[in-house]
């Protein structure tokens, strides 16, 4: 009797999926760390291959800093909101009055994209058309994490990006953000339909979730999780530090991250007070603690970027006493997130004004004395047990800075244990975002080109007269 041959069941292949990450500013190492963390979290959520198309404000420079040889799954392109739309940038009143009119035409052309080749080629460059095709084919769109939906900034670029997403039926996932408050009627009116259509909104703190009150019909899709960069934490290193029972051998080196901040209380006087406080910290570290000090930060070493923290660092060091300055250096070079975290491993601790300098230091097991310039750092300090030691750029004085440094350095061994234990919790929280986004990657993204979100014409009323675009406050 012949036996029937066994049937072979073909293995089900997991399709390659494409993820768009928009609104990035990769020239800022902290923002680049967010991108790499999003990539890490999404790869944990999806068993197949992912390709990332990153839409950045300065793609040429970003591509130089993060070349495809080192990051083969990442392609960096120009942010559509900055490629297709135009914004006031000088004092030419006539040109600036015409820009909202042009933007209204561009938005209309977007909504009719693919229906007229002549119109498409007239309104959009070949590069833009390739980018638009990427949006049509994308499986998931993510608007990057960070702090850019706050009203210190002009939000029009971000709103134009969300309008473009909506035209192609791509409702973005908001990766871990600090956002709001939204007090301006225009911003509330424009953002509400975007938030309502988003399938998932991740927030860094309860305060940000509170800022969405009245702006999200389904608050159940809003989740507070740790900053995504905690996903990059070196768990093995931190667990080894915690389990050893003895503090690591001191290196005698300390890192300091500073920044210029336009919105500090008392303006220029407030910045002088902050810089004098940092100067006193550096002096105490050398004179009283026998440390060598290195100024290094997440925004530096890129001439094309608007921010260079090493300039502030050099101004601080220039007024140090010569015997102190001899033990202080300014590292003004650009560092990728991986390079910066490797560098930080050589410090006994870090004094950090930039929040992602704080997070990346904690991620490699290095304690941090934080200085807050926005509420995001205050909220983070609470989460990792540093609220009592936090310095605030708006109120810090040299005397207070000295007191907090003495308290921090004197309790360093205990603080290392408590903060690093909290970092492991933050890592788990950041990685929990993979469970939240997994169903979205499992679903097939609809290839939709339509009329955008409901009320788009009404909601974009600000484009008709240019009232909002004409406001020349800071642009995120």
Short mmCIF file of C-alpha atoms in Angstrom, two decimals:
data_model
loop_
_atom_site.label_atom_id
_atom_site.label_comp_id
_atom_site.label_asym_id
_atom_site.label_seq_id
_atom_site.Cartn_x
_atom_site.Cartn_y
_atom_site.Cartn_z
CA UNK A 1 0.00 0.00 0.00
CA UNK A 2 1.40 3.31 -1.09
CA UNK A 3 1.41 6.15 1.35
CA UNK A 4 0.38 9.54 0.14
CA UNK A 5 3.26 11.98 -0.06
CA UNK A 6 3.37 14.52 2.73
CA UNK A 7 2.14 17.90 1.71
CA UNK A 8 4.59 20.69 2.27
CA UNK A 9 3.13 23.89 3.64
CA UNK A 10 4.89 26.91 2.19
CA UNK A 11 6.32 29.25 4.77
CA UNK A 12 4.47 32.51 4.92
CA UNK A 13 6.83 35.32 4.10
CA UNK A 14 6.66 38.53 6.08
CA UNK A 15 6.49 41.43 3.64
CA UNK A 16 8.93 44.30 3.67
CA UNK A 17 7.24 47.45 4.91
CA UNK A 18 8.09 51.10 4.46
CA UNK A 19 7.86 53.59 7.30
CA UNK A 20 7.99 57.33 6.81
CA UNK A 21 9.36 59.37 9.70
CA UNK A 22 8.66 63.07 9.17
CA UNK A 23 9.51 66.36 10.87
CA UNK A 24 13.01 65.24 11.87
CA UNK A 25 15.97 67.57 12.45
CA UNK A 26 18.86 65.12 12.29
CA UNK A 27 21.51 67.85 12.54
CA UNK A 28 20.57 67.85 16.24
CA UNK A 29 22.11 64.71 17.75
CA UNK A 30 19.28 64.49 20.28
CA UNK A 31 16.72 64.46 17.47
CA UNK A 32 18.82 61.91 15.58
CA UNK A 33 18.79 59.74 18.71
CA UNK A 34 14.99 59.93 18.67
CA UNK A 35 14.98 58.72 15.06
CA UNK A 36 17.29 55.79 15.87
CA UNK A 37 15.15 54.94 18.89
CA UNK A 38 11.95 54.97 16.80
CA UNK A 39 13.69 52.66 14.35
CA UNK A 40 14.72 50.35 17.21
CA UNK A 41 11.20 50.26 18.69
CA UNK A 42 9.49 49.63 15.35
CA UNK A 43 11.92 46.82 14.51
CA UNK A 44 10.98 45.22 17.82
CA UNK A 45 7.32 45.52 16.82
CA UNK A 46 7.57 43.97 13.35
CA UNK A 47 9.14 40.59 12.47
CA UNK A 48 9.87 41.51 8.86
CA UNK A 49 12.19 43.98 7.21
CA UNK A 50 11.51 47.71 7.59
CA UNK A 51 12.78 50.51 5.41
CA UNK A 52 12.75 54.07 6.73
CA UNK A 53 12.18 57.13 4.58
CA UNK A 54 13.09 60.11 6.73
CA UNK A 55 11.78 63.55 5.81
CA UNK A 56 14.10 66.16 7.30
CA UNK A 57 14.55 69.92 7.18
CA UNK A 58 18.14 69.67 5.85
CA UNK A 59 18.45 66.32 4.09
CA UNK A 60 21.72 66.97 2.27
CA UNK A 61 23.60 67.68 5.48
CA UNK A 62 21.79 64.93 7.39
CA UNK A 63 22.73 62.42 4.67
CA UNK A 64 26.36 63.45 5.06
CA UNK A 65 26.25 62.95 8.82
CA UNK A 66 24.30 59.67 8.59
CA UNK A 67 25.49 58.08 5.32
CA UNK A 68 23.74 55.12 3.74
CA UNK A 69 26.86 52.97 4.21
CA UNK A 70 26.36 53.18 7.99
CA UNK A 71 22.54 53.29 7.91
CA UNK A 72 21.51 51.24 4.83
CA UNK A 73 17.83 51.05 5.83
CA UNK A 74 17.45 54.85 6.06
CA UNK A 75 16.88 57.25 3.18
CA UNK A 76 16.76 60.96 4.05
CA UNK A 77 14.68 63.35 1.96
CA UNK A 78 13.46 66.94 2.08
CA UNK A 79 10.46 67.57 4.32
CA UNK A 80 7.48 68.16 2.02
CA UNK A 81 6.18 71.05 4.12
CA UNK A 82 9.42 72.90 3.41
CA UNK A 83 9.85 71.78 -0.19
CA UNK A 84 6.34 72.48 -1.47
CA UNK A 85 5.21 75.43 0.64
CA UNK A 86 6.80 78.85 1.13
CA UNK A 87 7.26 80.91 4.32
CA UNK A 88 8.26 84.45 5.29
CA UNK A 89 12.00 84.64 5.76
CA UNK A 90 12.97 88.25 5.06
CA UNK A 91 11.47 91.74 5.11
CA UNK A 92 10.23 91.75 1.51
CA UNK A 93 6.60 92.57 2.28
CA UNK A 94 5.32 92.00 -1.27
CA UNK A 95 6.86 88.52 -1.52
CA UNK A 96 5.62 87.57 1.91
CA UNK A 97 2.08 88.67 1.07
CA UNK A 98 2.15 86.44 -2.01
CA UNK A 99 3.32 83.33 -0.18
CA UNK A 100 -0.02 82.42 1.45
CA UNK A 101 -1.66 82.71 -1.97
CA UNK A 102 0.95 80.38 -3.43
CA UNK A 103 0.51 77.96 -0.54
CA UNK A 104 -3.22 77.80 -1.14
CA UNK A 105 -2.54 76.90 -4.78
CA UNK A 106 0.05 74.30 -3.74
CA UNK A 107 -2.43 72.70 -1.33
CA UNK A 108 -5.07 72.59 -4.09
CA UNK A 109 -2.54 71.02 -6.48
CA UNK A 110 -1.71 68.41 -3.84
CA UNK A 111 -5.36 67.49 -3.53
CA UNK A 112 -5.53 66.93 -7.30
CA UNK A 113 -2.17 65.16 -7.51
CA UNK A 114 -2.11 62.39 -10.10
CA UNK A 115 -5.07 63.73 -12.07
CA UNK A 116 -3.11 66.01 -14.39
CA UNK A 117 0.49 65.34 -15.37
CA UNK A 118 0.87 68.91 -16.61
CA UNK A 119 -0.29 70.33 -13.28
CA UNK A 120 1.90 67.90 -11.33
CA UNK A 121 5.01 68.82 -13.30
CA UNK A 122 4.24 72.53 -13.08
CA UNK A 123 3.75 72.61 -9.31
CA UNK A 124 6.13 69.89 -8.10
CA UNK A 125 9.76 69.13 -8.86
CA UNK A 126 10.87 65.65 -9.87
CA UNK A 127 12.20 65.15 -6.33
CA UNK A 128 8.89 66.23 -4.83
CA UNK A 129 6.98 63.88 -7.11
CA UNK A 130 9.17 60.99 -5.99
CA UNK A 131 8.54 61.94 -2.37
CA UNK A 132 4.80 62.12 -2.96
CA UNK A 133 4.88 58.66 -4.46
CA UNK A 134 6.68 57.44 -1.33
CA UNK A 135 3.85 58.83 0.77
CA UNK A 136 1.28 57.05 -1.40
CA UNK A 137 3.05 53.73 -0.95
CA UNK A 138 4.07 54.04 2.72
CA UNK A 139 2.77 51.46 5.17
CA UNK A 140 3.05 53.78 8.17
CA UNK A 141 3.72 57.47 8.73
CA UNK A 142 5.27 58.60 11.99
CA UNK A 143 5.74 62.20 13.03
CA UNK A 144 8.91 62.09 15.06
CA UNK A 145 9.15 62.51 18.80
CA UNK A 146 10.47 65.56 20.58
CA UNK A 147 9.25 69.03 21.41
CA UNK A 148 8.06 70.94 18.35
CA UNK A 149 4.31 71.24 18.91
CA UNK A 150 4.59 74.03 21.47
CA UNK A 151 3.50 77.61 20.94
CA UNK A 152 6.97 79.08 21.48
CA UNK A 153 7.28 78.05 17.83
CA UNK A 154 5.32 79.00 14.73
CA UNK A 155 3.54 75.75 13.90
CA UNK A 156 2.67 76.49 10.26
CA UNK A 157 5.33 74.19 8.79
CA UNK A 158 4.08 71.33 10.93
CA UNK A 159 0.46 72.05 10.03
CA UNK A 160 1.32 72.05 6.33
CA UNK A 161 3.00 68.68 6.75
CA UNK A 162 -0.10 67.27 8.45
CA UNK A 163 -2.27 68.71 5.65
CA UNK A 164 -0.06 66.93 3.12
CA UNK A 165 -0.34 63.67 5.06
CA UNK A 166 -4.12 63.95 5.08
CA UNK A 167 -4.34 64.46 1.32
CA UNK A 168 -2.81 61.01 0.87
CA UNK A 169 -4.86 59.42 3.61
CA UNK A 170 -1.79 58.96 5.82
CA UNK A 171 -2.71 59.76 9.39
CA UNK A 172 0.54 60.00 11.36
CA UNK A 173 1.40 58.23 14.57
CA UNK A 174 2.65 60.87 17.01
CA UNK A 175 5.76 59.36 18.52
CA UNK A 176 6.70 60.26 22.07
CA UNK A 177 6.15 64.00 22.44
CA UNK A 178 6.02 66.86 24.84
CA UNK A 179 3.36 69.18 23.45
CA UNK A 180 1.22 72.19 24.24
CA UNK A 181 -0.34 74.01 25.86
CA UNK A 182 -2.38 75.15 22.86
CA UNK A 183 -3.91 78.51 23.74
CA UNK A 184 -4.24 79.96 20.23
CA UNK A 185 -7.59 79.37 18.56
CA UNK A 186 -5.96 78.87 15.15
CA UNK A 187 -3.66 76.10 16.41
CA UNK A 188 -6.48 74.36 18.27
CA UNK A 189 -8.75 74.47 15.23
CA UNK A 190 -6.05 73.15 12.88
CA UNK A 191 -4.64 70.47 15.17
CA UNK A 192 -7.88 68.93 16.42
CA UNK A 193 -8.75 67.02 13.20
CA UNK A 194 -5.13 65.85 12.92
CA UNK A 195 -5.15 64.48 16.46
CA UNK A 196 -8.58 62.93 15.95
CA UNK A 197 -7.49 61.07 12.82
CA UNK A 198 -4.17 59.88 14.27
CA UNK A 199 -4.36 56.19 15.29
CA UNK A 200 -1.88 56.60 18.17
CA UNK A 201 -0.50 59.51 20.19
CA UNK A 202 2.47 58.87 22.49
CA UNK A 203 3.29 61.48 25.13
CA UNK A 204 6.27 61.89 27.44
CA UNK A 205 4.33 63.15 30.45
CA UNK A 206 0.90 63.59 31.99
CA UNK A 207 1.18 67.33 31.56
CA UNK A 208 1.25 66.93 27.77
CA UNK A 209 -1.74 64.58 27.90
CA UNK A 210 -3.60 67.27 29.84
CA UNK A 211 -2.79 69.76 27.08
CA UNK A 212 -4.83 67.62 24.67
CA UNK A 213 -8.04 68.05 26.65
CA UNK A 214 -10.75 69.08 24.20
CA UNK A 215 -8.50 68.32 21.21
CA UNK A 216 -8.92 64.53 21.04
CA UNK A 217 -12.32 62.86 20.90
CA UNK A 218 -10.82 59.47 21.78
CA UNK A 219 -8.36 60.01 24.67
CA UNK A 220 -7.90 56.23 24.94
CA UNK A 221 -5.39 56.34 22.07
CA UNK A 222 -3.17 58.77 24.01
CA UNK A 223 -0.52 56.95 26.05
CA UNK A 224 2.17 58.32 28.36
CA UNK A 225 5.44 56.43 27.88
CA UNK A 226 9.08 57.26 28.46
CA UNK A 227 11.06 59.28 25.94
CA UNK A 228 11.86 57.00 23.02
CA UNK A 229 15.63 57.48 23.42
CA UNK A 230 15.49 55.39 26.60
CA UNK A 231 14.95 52.46 24.21
CA UNK A 232 18.66 52.79 23.38
CA UNK A 233 19.71 52.19 27.00
CA UNK A 234 22.57 49.74 27.50
CA UNK A 235 20.68 47.37 29.82
CA UNK A 236 23.61 45.01 30.36
CA UNK A 237 25.94 47.82 31.38
CA UNK A 238 23.38 49.38 33.74
CA UNK A 239 22.44 46.03 35.30
CA UNK A 240 26.12 45.26 35.82
CA UNK A 241 26.65 48.62 37.55
CA UNK A 242 23.67 48.00 39.80
CA UNK A 243 24.60 44.43 40.69
CA UNK A 244 28.29 45.04 41.38
CA UNK A 245 27.64 46.48 44.82
CA UNK A 246 30.60 48.84 44.51
CA UNK A 247 30.77 52.14 42.62
CA UNK A 248 32.83 52.21 39.41
CA UNK A 249 36.41 53.44 39.54
CA UNK A 250 36.37 57.24 39.04
CA UNK A 251 37.87 58.58 35.82
CA UNK A 252 38.36 62.09 37.17
CA UNK A 253 36.40 63.53 34.23
CA UNK A 254 33.02 65.30 34.15
CA UNK A 255 30.96 66.43 31.16
CA UNK A 256 28.90 69.62 30.97
CA UNK A 257 26.24 70.36 28.36
CA UNK A 258 25.09 73.97 27.93
CA UNK A 259 22.96 75.88 25.46
CA UNK A 260 21.86 79.38 24.54
CA UNK A 261 18.18 79.93 25.33
CA UNK A 262 16.30 82.90 23.87
CA UNK A 263 13.38 82.54 26.26
CA UNK A 264 15.17 82.60 29.59
CA UNK A 265 13.62 84.89 32.21
CA UNK A 266 15.22 88.37 32.25
CA UNK A 267 16.59 87.93 28.72
CA UNK A 268 20.30 88.72 28.38
CA UNK A 269 20.62 89.19 32.15
CA UNK A 270 19.12 85.75 32.66
CA UNK A 271 21.62 84.17 30.24
CA UNK A 272 24.49 85.92 32.03
CA UNK A 273 23.24 84.53 35.34
CA UNK A 274 22.99 81.02 33.88
CA UNK A 275 26.46 81.23 32.32
CA UNK A 276 27.95 82.53 35.56
CA UNK A 277 26.34 79.61 37.39
CA UNK A 278 27.91 77.13 34.97
CA UNK A 279 31.24 78.92 35.34
CA UNK A 280 31.03 78.45 39.11
CA UNK A 281 30.15 74.77 38.65
CA UNK A 282 33.20 74.24 36.41
CA UNK A 283 35.41 76.06 38.90
CA UNK A 284 34.15 73.98 41.83
CA UNK A 285 34.60 70.74 39.87
CA UNK A 286 38.26 71.54 39.25
CA UNK A 287 39.15 73.27 42.52
CA UNK A 288 37.09 71.29 45.05
CA UNK A 289 36.59 67.91 43.36
CA UNK A 290 39.82 67.56 41.40
CA UNK A 291 38.02 66.92 38.09
CA UNK A 292 38.86 67.61 34.50
CA UNK A 293 35.88 69.16 32.72
CA UNK A 294 34.79 68.67 29.12
CA UNK A 295 32.02 70.78 27.59
CA UNK A 296 30.16 68.69 25.01
CA UNK A 297 26.57 68.69 23.80
CA UNK A 298 24.06 67.37 21.29
CA UNK A 299 23.96 70.51 19.12
CA UNK A 300 27.40 71.36 17.84
CA UNK A 301 29.93 70.84 15.09
CA UNK A 302 27.53 71.31 12.16
CA UNK A 303 28.03 74.72 10.49
CA UNK A 304 24.75 74.42 8.58
CA UNK A 305 22.72 74.06 11.79
CA UNK A 306 21.34 77.14 13.54
CA UNK A 307 22.49 76.03 17.00
CA UNK A 308 26.02 75.42 18.24
CA UNK A 309 26.28 74.87 21.98
CA UNK A 310 30.07 74.97 21.82
CA UNK A 311 29.86 78.74 21.26
CA UNK A 312 28.14 79.17 24.61
CA UNK A 313 30.65 76.77 26.18
CA UNK A 314 33.61 78.74 24.80
CA UNK A 315 32.14 81.99 26.12
CA UNK A 316 31.88 80.42 29.58
CA UNK A 317 35.42 79.00 29.50
CA UNK A 318 36.88 82.29 28.26
CA UNK A 319 36.17 83.93 31.63
CA UNK A 320 37.48 81.14 33.83
CA UNK A 321 40.55 81.79 35.95
CA UNK A 322 43.66 80.57 34.06
CA UNK A 323 44.45 77.79 36.56
CA UNK A 324 40.87 76.49 36.23
CA UNK A 325 40.74 76.86 32.44
CA UNK A 326 43.86 74.68 32.19
CA UNK A 327 41.71 71.73 33.36
CA UNK A 328 38.73 72.56 31.15
CA UNK A 329 38.24 71.78 27.45
CA UNK A 330 35.51 72.32 24.87
CA UNK A 331 34.79 69.42 22.54
CA UNK A 332 33.21 71.30 19.62
CA UNK A 333 33.02 68.32 17.24
CA UNK A 334 29.88 66.70 15.89
CA UNK A 335 29.04 63.30 17.36
CA UNK A 336 26.42 60.80 16.27
CA UNK A 337 24.27 59.39 19.10
CA UNK A 338 26.40 56.24 19.20
CA UNK A 339 29.62 58.26 19.33
CA UNK A 340 28.31 60.61 21.99
CA UNK A 341 27.17 57.78 24.27
CA UNK A 342 30.57 56.10 23.90
CA UNK A 343 32.28 59.37 24.83
CA UNK A 344 30.06 59.87 27.88
CA UNK A 345 31.08 56.48 29.30
CA UNK A 346 34.39 58.13 30.23
CA UNK A 347 32.74 60.65 32.60
CA UNK A 348 32.09 60.20 36.30
CA UNK A 349 28.91 62.22 35.86
CA UNK A 350 27.36 64.85 33.58
CA UNK A 351 25.75 68.23 34.18
CA UNK A 352 23.21 68.47 31.35
CA UNK A 353 21.14 71.36 30.06
CA UNK A 354 20.11 69.56 26.85
CA UNK A 355 17.54 66.95 27.81
CA UNK A 356 18.78 64.32 25.37
CA UNK A 357 22.31 64.80 26.64
CA UNK A 358 20.81 63.85 30.00
CA UNK A 359 18.98 60.83 28.58
CA UNK A 360 21.89 59.49 26.53
CA UNK A 361 24.18 59.80 29.57
CA UNK A 362 21.71 57.89 31.73
CA UNK A 363 21.38 55.30 28.96
CA UNK A 364 25.05 54.32 29.43
CA UNK A 365 24.87 54.34 33.23
CA UNK A 366 26.31 57.80 33.91
CA UNK A 367 24.59 59.90 36.61
CA UNK A 368 23.31 63.36 35.65
CA UNK A 369 22.68 66.66 37.41
CA UNK A 370 19.97 68.22 35.20
CA UNK A 371 19.29 71.84 34.27
CA UNK A 372 15.79 72.49 32.92
CA UNK A 373 14.94 75.07 30.26
CA UNK A 374 11.48 73.65 29.43
CA UNK A 375 8.94 71.63 31.37
CA UNK A 376 10.00 68.41 29.64
CA UNK A 377 13.17 68.21 31.75
CA UNK A 378 11.29 68.94 34.97
CA UNK A 379 8.91 66.09 34.21
CA UNK A 380 11.80 63.74 33.40
CA UNK A 381 13.64 64.68 36.61
CA UNK A 382 10.59 63.60 38.60
CA UNK A 383 10.51 60.24 36.81
CA UNK A 384 14.15 59.41 37.59
CA UNK A 385 14.22 60.76 41.15
CA UNK A 386 16.15 63.99 40.59
CA UNK A 387 13.42 66.58 41.16
CA UNK A 388 15.03 67.89 44.37
CA UNK A 389 18.39 68.47 42.70
CA UNK A 390 17.09 69.96 39.46
CA UNK A 391 18.42 73.38 38.48
CA UNK A 392 16.17 75.70 36.47
CA UNK A 393 17.67 77.99 33.82
CA UNK A 394 15.09 80.67 34.70
CA UNK A 395 16.05 80.87 38.38
CA UNK A 396 19.52 79.36 38.81
CA UNK A 397 22.13 81.44 40.63
CA UNK A 398 25.81 80.67 41.26
CA UNK A 399 25.06 80.10 44.93
CA UNK A 400 22.23 77.66 44.23
CA UNK A 401 24.29 75.87 41.56
CA UNK A 402 27.11 75.36 44.05
CA UNK A 403 24.73 74.01 46.70
CA UNK A 404 23.10 71.55 44.30
CA UNK A 405 26.48 70.39 42.95
CA UNK A 406 27.74 69.70 46.49
CA UNK A 407 24.57 67.78 47.35
CA UNK A 408 24.75 65.80 44.10
CA UNK A 409 28.45 64.93 44.31
CA UNK A 410 28.18 64.10 48.01
CA UNK A 411 25.38 61.60 47.39
CA UNK A 412 26.58 60.31 44.04
CA UNK A 413 26.77 56.62 44.90
CA UNK A 414 23.19 56.48 46.20
CA UNK A 415 21.91 58.60 43.33
CA UNK A 416 23.60 56.31 40.81
CA UNK A 417 21.66 53.36 42.18
CA UNK A 418 18.28 55.09 42.33
CA UNK A 419 18.50 56.85 38.97
CA UNK A 420 19.85 53.84 37.08
CA UNK A 421 17.12 51.64 38.52
CA UNK A 422 14.67 54.26 37.22
CA UNK A 423 16.41 54.17 33.82
CA UNK A 424 15.63 50.46 33.51
CA UNK A 425 11.98 51.30 34.14
CA UNK A 426 12.14 54.09 31.56
CA UNK A 427 13.68 51.66 29.08
CA UNK A 428 10.82 49.20 29.60
CA UNK A 429 8.31 52.03 29.25
CA UNK A 430 9.89 53.29 26.02
CA UNK A 431 9.95 49.77 24.58
CA UNK A 432 6.27 49.29 25.48
CA UNK A 433 5.51 51.55 22.53
CA UNK A 434 6.32 48.55 20.31
CA UNK A 435 3.21 46.79 21.61
CA UNK A 436 1.09 49.84 20.88
CA UNK A 437 2.35 50.28 17.33
CA UNK A 438 2.45 46.56 16.41
CA UNK A 439 -1.20 46.38 15.25
CA UNK A 440 -0.63 49.38 12.99
CA UNK A 441 2.31 47.68 11.28
CA UNK A 442 0.33 44.46 10.95
CA UNK A 443 -2.41 46.26 9.04
CA UNK A 444 -1.93 47.15 5.41
CA UNK A 445 -1.85 50.88 4.95
CA UNK A 446 -4.49 52.10 2.53
CA UNK A 447 -3.22 53.72 -0.66
CA UNK A 448 -5.55 56.66 -0.50
CA UNK A 449 -5.42 59.98 -2.27
CA UNK A 450 -8.48 61.96 -1.47
CA UNK A 451 -9.88 65.11 -0.05
CA UNK A 452 -7.91 65.02 3.18
CA UNK A 453 -9.46 65.35 6.59
CA UNK A 454 -12.98 66.67 6.99
CA UNK A 455 -13.20 70.41 6.99
CA UNK A 456 -9.76 70.88 5.41
CA UNK A 457 -10.89 73.87 3.37
CA UNK A 458 -12.53 75.45 6.37
CA UNK A 459 -9.67 74.51 8.69
CA UNK A 460 -7.05 75.99 6.36
CA UNK A 461 -8.76 79.37 6.37
CA UNK A 462 -5.58 80.93 7.69
CA UNK A 463 -3.97 80.27 4.30
CA UNK A 464 -6.43 82.52 2.54
CA UNK A 465 -5.27 85.72 4.15
CA UNK A 466 -1.87 84.72 5.46
CA UNK A 467 -2.70 86.00 8.93
CA UNK A 468 -0.99 83.14 10.72
CA UNK A 469 2.00 82.73 8.42
CA UNK A 470 2.80 86.40 8.71
CA UNK A 471 3.57 86.03 12.40
CA UNK A 472 7.34 86.07 12.47
CA UNK A 473 7.91 84.29 15.78
CA UNK A 474 10.22 81.32 16.14
CA UNK A 475 9.74 78.45 13.70
CA UNK A 476 10.10 74.87 14.91
#
